[in-house]
Short mmCIF file of C-alpha atoms and ligand atoms in Angstrom, two decimals:
data_model
loop_
_atom_site.label_atom_id
_atom_site.label_comp_id
_atom_site.label_asym_id
_atom_site.label_seq_id
_atom_site.Cartn_x
_atom_site.Cartn_y
_atom_site.Cartn_z
CA MET Y 1 111.02 76.54 108.93
CA SER Y 2 110.24 72.91 109.69
CA PRO Y 3 108.38 70.49 106.81
CA GLU Y 4 105.12 69.93 108.75
CA PHE Y 5 105.39 74.18 109.53
CA THR Y 6 105.11 74.71 105.89
CA LYS Y 7 102.61 71.79 105.47
CA LEU Y 8 99.76 73.67 107.75
CA LEU Y 9 101.17 77.32 106.37
CA GLN Y 10 100.31 75.74 102.92
CA ALA Y 11 97.39 74.26 103.68
CA GLU Y 12 95.49 77.14 105.50
CA LEU Y 13 96.85 79.53 102.65
CA GLU Y 14 95.06 77.22 100.14
CA ALA Y 15 91.30 77.25 102.20
CA VAL Y 16 91.32 81.01 102.85
CA ALA Y 17 92.32 81.72 99.27
CA ALA Y 18 89.40 79.52 97.87
CA ARG Y 19 87.53 80.99 100.63
CA TYR Y 20 88.53 84.51 99.06
CA ALA Y 21 87.36 83.47 95.94
CA GLU Y 22 83.95 82.59 96.55
CA ARG Y 23 83.13 85.59 98.27
CA ASN Y 24 84.45 88.04 95.68
CA PRO Y 25 83.53 86.80 92.49
CA ARG Y 26 82.57 89.78 90.84
CA SER Y 27 86.37 91.26 91.47
CA LYS Y 28 87.08 88.39 89.63
CA ALA Y 29 85.80 88.65 87.02
CA LEU Y 30 86.29 92.41 86.69
CA HIS Y 31 89.72 91.42 87.21
CA SER Y 32 89.49 89.04 84.27
CA GLU Y 33 88.50 92.21 82.06
CA ALA Y 34 90.95 94.37 83.16
CA VAL Y 35 94.52 92.64 81.54
CA LYS Y 36 92.66 92.76 78.39
CA SER Y 37 93.43 96.96 79.15
CA MET Y 38 96.18 97.78 81.90
CA PRO Y 39 99.20 95.18 81.99
CA GLY Y 40 98.21 92.69 85.00
CA GLY Y 41 95.30 94.41 85.36
CA ASN Y 42 96.70 97.34 87.23
CA THR Y 43 97.82 100.51 87.27
CA ARG Y 44 99.20 101.04 90.50
CA THR Y 45 101.46 98.31 91.42
CA VAL Y 46 101.35 98.68 95.83
CA LEU Y 47 97.02 97.54 94.59
CA HIS Y 48 98.33 94.55 92.74
CA VAL Y 49 97.93 90.87 94.99
CA GLY Y 50 97.31 87.52 93.55
CA PRO Y 51 94.93 85.71 92.92
CA PHE Y 52 93.76 88.93 91.90
CA PRO Y 53 92.58 92.17 93.97
CA VAL Y 54 89.54 93.43 95.67
CA VAL Y 55 87.28 95.48 93.40
CA MET Y 56 85.98 98.72 95.53
CA LYS Y 57 83.04 100.32 94.49
CA SER Y 58 82.44 103.58 96.62
CA GLY Y 59 83.84 104.71 100.31
CA LYS Y 60 81.47 106.74 102.46
CA GLY Y 61 82.94 108.18 106.05
CA PHE Y 62 85.01 105.28 107.37
CA GLN Y 63 84.11 102.42 104.87
CA ILE Y 64 84.36 101.28 102.09
CA THR Y 65 82.27 98.63 100.14
CA SER Y 66 84.09 96.27 97.60
CA GLU Y 67 81.99 95.48 93.84
CA ASP Y 68 80.70 92.02 95.77
CA GLY Y 69 78.76 94.23 98.46
CA HIS Y 70 81.06 93.50 101.31
CA THR Y 71 81.65 96.85 103.12
CA TYR Y 72 84.94 97.15 105.07
CA THR Y 73 86.52 99.37 107.58
CA ASP Y 74 89.18 102.00 105.98
CA PHE Y 75 92.21 100.79 107.62
CA THR Y 76 93.70 101.66 104.32
CA ALA Y 77 93.20 105.14 104.06
CA GLU Y 78 94.63 105.80 100.60
CA PHE Y 79 98.37 105.25 102.42
CA THR Y 80 97.44 107.95 104.39
CA ALA Y 81 96.24 110.03 102.42
CA ALA Y 82 92.02 109.55 103.35
CA LEU Y 83 93.00 111.43 106.24
CA TYR Y 84 89.71 112.37 106.33
CA GLY Y 85 87.57 109.57 105.33
CA HIS Y 86 85.67 109.53 102.37
CA SER Y 87 82.77 111.77 103.01
CA ASN Y 88 83.99 114.64 106.10
CA PRO Y 89 81.22 116.97 105.38
CA VAL Y 90 83.74 120.43 105.39
CA ILE Y 91 86.21 118.79 102.23
CA LEU Y 92 82.83 118.33 100.59
CA SER Y 93 80.96 121.83 101.41
CA ALA Y 94 84.66 123.14 100.19
CA ILE Y 95 85.07 121.34 97.13
CA SER Y 96 81.29 121.85 96.40
CA ASP Y 97 81.71 125.64 96.96
CA VAL Y 98 85.04 125.41 94.68
CA LEU Y 99 82.46 123.50 91.33
CA GLN Y 100 79.87 125.91 92.09
CA ASN Y 101 81.46 129.32 92.16
CA THR Y 102 85.16 129.75 91.79
CA GLY Y 103 85.65 127.05 88.89
CA MET Y 104 88.14 124.12 88.57
CA ASN Y 105 91.06 125.22 85.74
CA ILE Y 106 91.47 128.59 86.03
CA GLY Y 107 94.86 128.84 84.48
CA ALA Y 108 95.93 131.39 86.89
CA THR Y 109 97.68 133.17 90.20
CA THR Y 110 94.94 132.88 92.27
CA ALA Y 111 94.71 134.38 95.76
CA GLN Y 112 93.36 130.65 97.33
CA GLU Y 113 96.74 129.28 96.56
CA GLN Y 114 99.24 132.74 98.93
CA ILE Y 115 95.89 131.64 101.88
CA PHE Y 116 96.92 128.22 101.93
CA ALA Y 117 100.71 128.31 101.27
CA ARG Y 118 101.22 130.96 103.94
CA GLU Y 119 98.73 128.34 106.49
CA LEU Y 120 101.44 125.63 105.53
CA CYS Y 121 104.33 127.74 105.91
CA ARG Y 122 102.90 128.79 109.94
CA ARG Y 123 102.08 125.00 111.02
CA PHE Y 124 105.01 123.25 109.43
CA HIS Y 125 107.82 126.02 110.51
CA LEU Y 126 109.43 126.79 106.59
CA GLU Y 127 109.81 130.43 105.13
CA HIS Y 128 108.64 129.15 101.62
CA ILE Y 129 106.69 126.42 99.84
CA ARG Y 130 105.90 125.49 96.19
CA PHE Y 131 103.08 123.23 95.14
CA ALA Y 132 102.93 120.24 93.23
CA ASN Y 133 100.94 117.13 92.65
CA SER Y 134 101.76 114.06 94.50
CA GLY Y 135 104.76 113.36 97.22
CA THR Y 136 106.80 112.40 94.51
CA GLU Y 137 107.29 115.53 92.85
CA ALA Y 138 107.56 117.39 95.59
CA ASN Y 139 110.61 115.27 95.84
CA LEU Y 140 112.18 115.87 93.01
CA HIS Y 141 111.75 118.99 93.70
CA ALA Y 142 113.57 119.77 96.32
CA LEU Y 143 116.15 117.61 95.16
CA ALA Y 144 116.46 119.86 92.51
CA ALA Y 145 116.88 123.01 95.02
CA ALA Y 146 119.12 121.39 96.58
CA ARG Y 147 121.76 120.41 93.38
CA ALA Y 148 121.02 124.33 92.65
CA PHE Y 149 122.07 125.64 95.85
CA THR Y 150 125.32 123.16 96.85
CA LYS Y 151 126.19 123.40 93.07
CA LYS Y 152 127.18 119.32 94.22
CA ARG Y 153 124.70 116.22 92.95
CA LYS Y 154 124.98 113.05 94.66
CA VAL Y 155 122.19 112.55 97.02
CA VAL Y 156 121.98 110.48 100.19
CA ALA Y 157 118.91 107.98 101.42
CA PHE Y 158 118.01 105.04 102.94
CA GLY Y 159 117.63 101.24 102.35
CA GLY Y 160 114.01 100.55 102.93
CA GLY Y 161 113.25 104.52 102.22
CA TYR Y 162 110.82 105.32 99.94
CA HIS Y 163 109.69 108.83 98.34
CA GLY Y 164 107.78 108.15 95.02
CA GLY Y 165 107.54 105.91 92.78
CA VAL Y 166 110.88 106.50 90.63
CA ILE Y 167 112.58 106.98 94.25
CA GLY Y 168 112.46 103.85 96.13
CA PHE Y 169 115.26 102.33 98.34
CA ALA Y 170 113.72 98.57 98.94
CA GLY Y 171 116.14 95.98 99.59
CA ASP Y 172 118.61 98.34 100.26
CA LYS Y 173 118.93 99.62 96.62
CA PRO Y 174 117.79 102.45 94.48
CA GLY Y 175 114.85 101.02 92.36
CA ALA Y 176 115.70 99.47 89.15
CA ASN Y 177 113.53 103.10 87.88
CA ASN Y 178 114.68 105.23 90.35
CA VAL Y 179 115.48 108.93 88.70
CA ASP Y 180 119.62 109.49 88.52
CA ARG Y 181 120.53 105.86 89.30
CA GLU Y 182 124.37 106.80 89.39
CA ASP Y 183 123.77 110.15 92.50
CA TRP Y 184 122.08 107.90 95.18
CA ILE Y 185 124.30 106.64 97.90
CA VAL Y 186 122.27 104.22 100.19
CA ALA Y 187 123.12 103.88 103.41
CA LYS Y 188 121.27 101.94 106.71
CA TYR Y 189 118.47 103.53 108.48
CA ASN Y 190 119.04 103.55 112.00
CA ASP Y 191 122.39 103.54 111.90
CA LEU Y 192 124.35 106.59 112.53
CA GLU Y 193 127.42 105.47 111.56
CA SER Y 194 126.92 104.52 108.08
CA ALA Y 195 124.61 107.84 107.80
CA ARG Y 196 127.84 109.89 108.57
CA SER Y 197 129.95 107.58 106.42
CA ALA Y 198 127.72 108.24 103.12
CA ILE Y 199 127.22 112.02 104.10
CA SER Y 200 131.30 112.76 104.43
CA SER Y 201 131.77 111.15 100.78
CA ASP Y 202 132.52 113.27 97.70
CA GLY Y 203 130.20 115.29 95.52
CA VAL Y 204 126.98 115.43 98.33
CA ALA Y 205 124.37 117.60 98.05
CA ALA Y 206 121.52 116.32 100.41
CA VAL Y 207 120.52 113.58 102.40
CA ILE Y 208 116.33 112.79 101.90
CA VAL Y 209 115.06 110.65 104.90
CA GLU Y 210 111.71 109.81 106.71
CA GLY Y 211 111.53 110.29 110.15
CA VAL Y 212 108.93 107.36 110.09
CA GLN Y 213 109.84 105.08 107.09
CA GLY Y 214 106.32 104.15 105.94
CA ALA Y 215 106.50 101.79 103.00
CA GLY Y 216 109.51 100.15 104.60
CA GLY Y 217 107.97 98.70 107.14
CA ALA Y 218 106.60 101.68 109.22
CA ILE Y 219 109.91 101.94 111.01
CA THR Y 220 110.56 104.71 113.15
CA GLY Y 221 113.27 106.49 113.32
CA LYS Y 222 115.43 106.99 116.37
CA PRO Y 223 115.57 110.57 117.75
CA GLU Y 224 119.19 110.69 118.32
CA PHE Y 225 119.57 109.34 114.46
CA LEU Y 226 117.78 111.75 113.02
CA ARG Y 227 119.40 114.21 115.25
CA GLY Y 228 122.60 112.78 114.29
CA ILE Y 229 121.89 113.19 110.20
CA GLN Y 230 121.37 116.75 111.20
CA GLU Y 231 124.40 117.52 112.62
CA ALA Y 232 126.70 114.95 110.44
CA ALA Y 233 124.86 117.25 107.31
CA ALA Y 234 125.50 120.67 108.59
CA LYS Y 235 128.90 119.61 109.26
CA ALA Y 236 129.40 119.12 105.48
CA GLY Y 237 127.49 121.30 104.14
CA VAL Y 238 124.94 119.47 102.65
CA LEU Y 239 121.89 119.81 103.08
CA VAL Y 240 118.93 118.01 105.38
CA ILE Y 241 115.16 116.98 103.42
CA LEU Y 242 113.04 115.46 105.44
CA ASP Y 243 110.17 113.37 103.86
CA GLU Y 244 107.34 114.15 105.78
CA VAL Y 245 104.36 113.28 103.18
CA MET Y 246 103.56 110.45 105.62
CA THR Y 247 104.64 111.69 108.92
CA SER Y 248 103.17 115.18 108.64
CA ARG Y 249 100.45 113.87 110.12
CA LEU Y 250 101.69 113.03 113.71
CA THR Y 251 101.70 116.19 115.55
CA ALA Y 252 100.61 119.91 114.30
CA GLY Y 253 103.98 120.66 112.83
CA GLY Y 254 104.81 117.24 111.62
CA LEU Y 255 107.43 114.62 112.70
CA ALA Y 256 109.87 117.87 112.71
CA GLU Y 257 108.47 119.26 115.31
CA LEU Y 258 107.95 116.20 117.40
CA ARG Y 259 111.73 114.82 117.05
CA GLY Y 260 112.72 118.98 117.28
CA LEU Y 261 114.57 118.55 113.97
CA LYS Y 262 115.13 121.85 111.94
CA PRO Y 263 115.54 119.97 108.25
CA ASP Y 264 116.52 122.37 105.15
CA LEU Y 265 113.86 121.80 103.13
CA LYS Y 266 111.06 119.41 104.18
CA THR Y 267 107.88 117.44 101.55
CA PHE Y 268 104.61 116.82 102.16
CA GLY Y 269 101.67 115.29 100.07
CA LYS Y 270 98.75 112.68 100.58
CA TYR Y 271 95.99 114.10 103.69
CA LEU Y 272 97.12 117.61 102.78
CA GLY Y 273 95.43 118.07 99.86
CA GLY Y 274 92.15 117.21 101.48
CA GLY Y 275 91.93 113.52 100.25
CA LEU Y 276 92.89 115.26 96.66
CA ALA Y 277 96.08 114.56 94.53
CA PHE Y 278 98.68 117.39 96.85
CA GLY Y 279 102.01 117.65 96.89
CA ALA Y 280 104.24 120.14 98.60
CA PHE Y 281 107.45 120.96 99.44
CA GLY Y 282 109.10 123.89 101.37
CA GLY Y 283 112.01 125.30 104.39
CA ARG Y 284 114.52 127.31 103.95
CA ALA Y 285 114.03 130.41 101.92
CA ASP Y 286 117.68 131.42 100.44
CA VAL Y 287 117.71 127.10 99.49
CA MET Y 288 114.13 127.35 98.22
CA ALA Y 289 115.21 130.49 96.16
CA ALA Y 290 115.99 128.70 93.49
CA PHE Y 291 113.03 128.65 91.59
CA ASP Y 292 112.04 132.67 92.13
CA PRO Y 293 111.12 133.81 88.68
CA ARG Y 294 112.42 137.01 88.62
CA PHE Y 295 115.57 135.56 88.65
CA PRO Y 296 117.22 135.21 85.59
CA GLY Y 297 118.71 131.34 85.63
CA ALA Y 298 116.00 130.34 88.00
CA LEU Y 299 114.91 126.68 88.10
CA SER Y 300 111.85 126.03 85.89
CA HIS Y 301 108.85 124.74 88.41
CA SER Y 302 105.68 124.17 86.27
CA GLY Y 303 102.87 121.46 86.60
CA THR Y 304 99.20 122.49 85.22
CA PHE Y 305 97.83 121.61 88.08
CA ASN Y 306 99.90 123.00 90.92
CA ASN Y 307 97.46 125.51 91.81
CA ASN Y 308 94.39 123.87 91.08
CA THR Y 309 91.41 126.03 92.47
CA LEU Y 310 89.95 122.57 94.03
CA VAL Y 311 93.33 121.46 96.43
CA THR Y 312 93.83 124.84 97.49
CA HIS Y 313 90.62 125.06 99.12
CA ALA Y 314 90.15 121.47 100.35
CA GLY Y 315 93.47 121.86 101.55
CA TYR Y 316 93.05 124.44 103.40
CA ALA Y 317 89.22 123.67 104.90
CA GLY Y 318 91.34 120.07 106.09
CA LEU Y 319 93.96 121.88 107.85
CA THR Y 320 92.03 124.70 109.44
CA LYS Y 321 88.65 123.49 110.48
CA VAL Y 322 89.33 119.50 110.59
CA TYR Y 323 93.11 118.44 111.57
CA THR Y 324 93.45 121.41 114.01
CA PRO Y 325 96.25 121.54 116.45
CA GLU Y 326 95.02 119.14 118.71
CA VAL Y 327 92.68 116.70 116.80
CA ALA Y 328 96.17 116.37 115.15
CA SER Y 329 97.82 114.94 119.10
CA GLN Y 330 94.32 113.04 120.14
CA PHE Y 331 94.74 111.24 116.77
CA THR Y 332 97.97 110.22 117.39
CA LYS Y 333 97.67 109.46 120.98
CA LYS Y 334 94.55 107.37 119.85
CA GLY Y 335 97.04 105.50 116.79
CA ASP Y 336 99.73 105.06 119.79
CA GLU Y 337 97.17 103.34 122.18
CA LEU Y 338 96.04 101.24 119.66
CA ARG Y 339 99.56 99.85 118.47
CA GLU Y 340 99.81 99.44 122.06
CA ARG Y 341 96.77 97.25 122.49
CA LEU Y 342 97.90 95.22 119.55
CA ASN Y 343 100.97 94.42 120.93
CA GLU Y 344 99.77 93.42 124.39
CA VAL Y 345 97.47 90.80 122.59
CA THR Y 346 99.68 90.03 119.91
CA LYS Y 347 102.97 88.97 122.86
CA GLY Y 348 104.75 85.53 122.11
CA THR Y 349 103.55 85.20 118.91
CA ARG Y 350 105.33 85.95 115.54
CA VAL Y 351 103.29 88.82 115.46
CA CYS Y 352 103.92 92.41 116.57
CA PHE Y 353 102.99 95.95 115.11
CA THR Y 354 105.06 98.74 114.27
CA GLY Y 355 105.33 102.54 113.60
CA MET Y 356 103.67 105.70 115.23
CA GLY Y 357 100.37 107.48 116.09
CA THR Y 358 98.29 106.50 113.46
CA ILE Y 359 100.69 104.95 111.07
CA LEU Y 360 101.27 101.15 111.51
CA GLY Y 361 103.14 98.55 110.41
CA ILE Y 362 102.47 94.67 111.00
CA HIS Y 363 105.34 92.16 111.04
CA PHE Y 364 106.11 88.58 111.37
CA PRO Y 365 109.39 87.84 111.99
CA ALA Y 366 110.17 84.24 111.95
CA ASP Y 367 111.93 83.64 115.74
CA GLY Y 368 109.41 86.33 116.88
CA THR Y 369 111.48 89.43 117.72
CA ARG Y 370 109.65 93.04 118.36
CA ASP Y 371 113.27 95.28 118.38
CA ILE Y 372 112.21 95.99 114.59
CA GLU Y 373 114.74 99.09 113.73
CA ARG Y 374 115.18 98.73 109.73
CA GLY Y 375 112.33 96.77 107.39
CA GLY Y 376 114.35 93.72 105.08
CA VAL Y 377 116.83 92.97 107.84
CA VAL Y 378 114.51 90.44 110.48
CA GLU Y 379 113.36 87.68 108.61
CA GLU Y 380 109.55 87.21 108.23
CA ILE Y 381 107.15 84.90 107.29
CA ASP Y 382 105.17 85.93 104.32
CA GLY Y 383 102.87 83.20 104.32
CA ILE Y 384 101.56 84.45 107.57
CA ARG Y 385 101.72 88.08 106.11
CA ASP Y 386 99.49 86.91 103.33
CA LEU Y 387 97.25 84.69 105.71
CA PHE Y 388 96.46 87.35 108.30
CA TRP Y 389 95.09 89.53 104.88
CA PHE Y 390 92.86 87.10 104.27
CA ASP Y 391 91.47 86.43 107.47
CA MET Y 392 91.04 90.68 108.29
CA LEU Y 393 89.32 90.93 104.83
CA GLU Y 394 87.40 88.16 106.00
CA GLU Y 395 86.38 89.89 109.47
CA GLY Y 396 85.48 93.04 107.53
CA PHE Y 397 88.75 95.30 107.80
CA TRP Y 398 90.62 96.36 104.60
CA VAL Y 399 94.66 96.70 105.88
CA VAL Y 400 97.56 96.95 103.02
CA ARG Y 401 98.31 93.49 101.95
CA ARG Y 402 102.31 94.00 102.59
CA GLY Y 403 101.45 94.79 106.71
CA PHE Y 404 100.47 98.27 106.53
CA ILE Y 405 97.52 100.40 108.26
CA ALA Y 406 96.61 104.24 108.32
CA LEU Y 407 93.50 105.10 110.27
CA VAL Y 408 91.26 107.53 109.29
CA LEU Y 409 89.96 110.43 111.02
CA GLU Y 410 86.69 109.23 112.36
CA THR Y 411 87.19 105.71 113.08
CA PRO Y 412 85.33 104.50 115.99
CA GLU Y 413 86.72 103.42 118.78
CA SER Y 414 84.13 100.36 118.72
CA GLU Y 415 85.87 99.22 115.30
CA LEU Y 416 89.42 99.52 116.94
CA GLU Y 417 88.24 97.96 120.18
CA ARG Y 418 86.85 95.25 117.06
CA PHE Y 419 90.15 95.41 115.62
CA VAL Y 420 92.09 94.19 118.41
CA ARG Y 421 90.03 91.35 118.92
CA CYS Y 422 90.14 89.85 115.72
CA VAL Y 423 93.37 89.76 115.98
CA GLU Y 424 93.93 88.30 119.62
CA ALA Y 425 91.42 85.87 117.59
CA PHE Y 426 93.93 85.60 114.41
CA VAL Y 427 97.10 84.66 116.72
CA SER Y 428 94.23 81.95 118.99
CA LYS Y 429 93.18 80.42 115.52
CA ARG Y 430 95.83 80.62 113.61
CA ALA Y 431 98.67 78.95 117.06
CA GLY Y 432 100.68 76.33 115.31
CA LEU Y 433 102.17 79.06 112.77
CA VAL Y 434 102.02 81.88 115.16
CA LYS Y 435 102.95 80.82 118.80
CA LEU Y 436 106.42 80.86 119.98
C1 LIG I 501 106.93 109.23 102.42
C2 LIG I 501 106.74 108.93 101.60
N1 LIG I 501 107.34 110.08 100.21
C3 LIG I 501 106.72 110.21 99.15
C4 LIG I 501 105.46 109.45 98.55
C5 LIG I 501 105.08 109.55 97.06
O1 LIG I 501 103.84 110.24 97.39
P1 LIG I 501 102.74 109.88 95.67
O2 LIG I 501 102.67 108.97 95.47
O3 LIG I 501 101.76 111.35 96.29
O4 LIG I 501 103.77 110.77 94.75
C6 LIG I 501 105.16 108.60 99.85
C7 LIG I 501 103.93 107.36 99.31
O5 LIG I 501 103.64 106.81 99.64
C8 LIG I 501 105.25 108.95 101.17
O6 LIG I 501 105.49 107.49 101.55
#
C-alpha cells in the first residue's frame, strides 16, 4: 500500500484506540490487575486483544454488558456455543431443575445420559456416541478411535483448520503446541488434488476436516471437495472424521446432512451442551467399539464430567425444545440473508463476508477479491480489520477482533438490520481506506 494509505490508516487507528481507552477505563484497570496473576492477564488466547480487552460483566438474552457499563449485541455468541443466548428460559429451567432435584455430581451412570445420547444419535445419524467436555477432547478421542481401528497413525488435516487448543493448523502447519506433531500431513483446504495426494500417503489412519472452517475465517468447503475427500478416503482405507463442532447448528442434522456426506465419525461441542462445557464424538459402531469396556484391550475414555447431569439435561432440553429441526433451518436462512445483505452494502470495497448460515467471517482483502476459498492465502489488511472492530464496538456490536461473527438465536431482526446499516456507514466513513 502507498505511504499515504499507511499514514491515514495509522492516524485513524490511533484516534479509535484513544477513544476505546477513554470509554473503557474500568476494563483497563482490571487488565492491569489481571497481568499480576495470569500471563498477559489472559487464560484464553483468542480473547487477548491490544491495548487491553474489554472486560465483560454479564449477559442477558442476546446482549452482554461490560464492566464499563456498555451493552453490546452479542455477535460473538461464545464462538457459536452461546446459540441459546444468555438467559433462555428453557435452558435456565433445565439447569435449575437439576440443581434442585437431581444433584450435580452423581459419580455414576444415569438414565439421562442415554436419553441425551439417543437424541444426538437420532439427530446426527450416528450409530454410537460418547461424551467429553470440549470439542478438543472429542477430536482427540475420535482420532484415538480411528488409529485403534485402522492400526495406523498418520492423520491428514487442512491448512487453516482448527480442531482444538492442541490441534490447529494456522499458517498451513501444525501449531507449535499440537499433539503428535510428527504424525500430521497438512493438505490445502478446498484443493482436492492436495487432499487426494495426502490421503493416499503411507500409514494414514484418518482425515479430519471441517465442512466450514470456522477459526480459519468462516471458509466454506466446496461440496465437491468434501465429497472428493470421502471418496479418496474410502479408496485408501482411511477414516473420515467430520468436525461438526461449529457446523452442527447449520441444519437439523448438521453439515453432513446438508452436503449429503457420510463420514465414519463426527465430532461435536459448543451449543449442544446447552451453553455448558461439552464435547461428543460418534458414528460407526464398529469404530466406536474401540472404547467398549466390555472387551479386553479397549481404549480407556475417562473424564470426570463426561456425563454430568447439568449438561445432559440442559443439552437435551435445548435440542428437543428450542433448537428443533424447523428452527435450525430458519436460523440458517436468516444468517444467509444477513451475509447477502452485508455483501451487497460492501460491494466495490475491501470488506467482504464469508461463511454459511449464522457463522460469518469478515475479510479485508487488499485487492478487494471476494472469492476467498482458503484463509491466509489472500493478502488482507489487518489495520482495517482492527478499525472495523473498534468502530463496531462503538456502535454496540460485540464481534470477534479477528473477524468472526456467530449469531445468538433470539437476536431481533432490527439488530441485524442495524448492523447492516453500521457496516454500510463504515465503508462510507472509511472510504479512503476501503473503497477500491
Ligand atoms: C471446528 C472446531 N473444532 C473443535 C473446536 C474445539 O472446541 P473446544 O473449544 O470446545 O475445545 C473448535 C473451537 O472453536 C472448533 O471451532
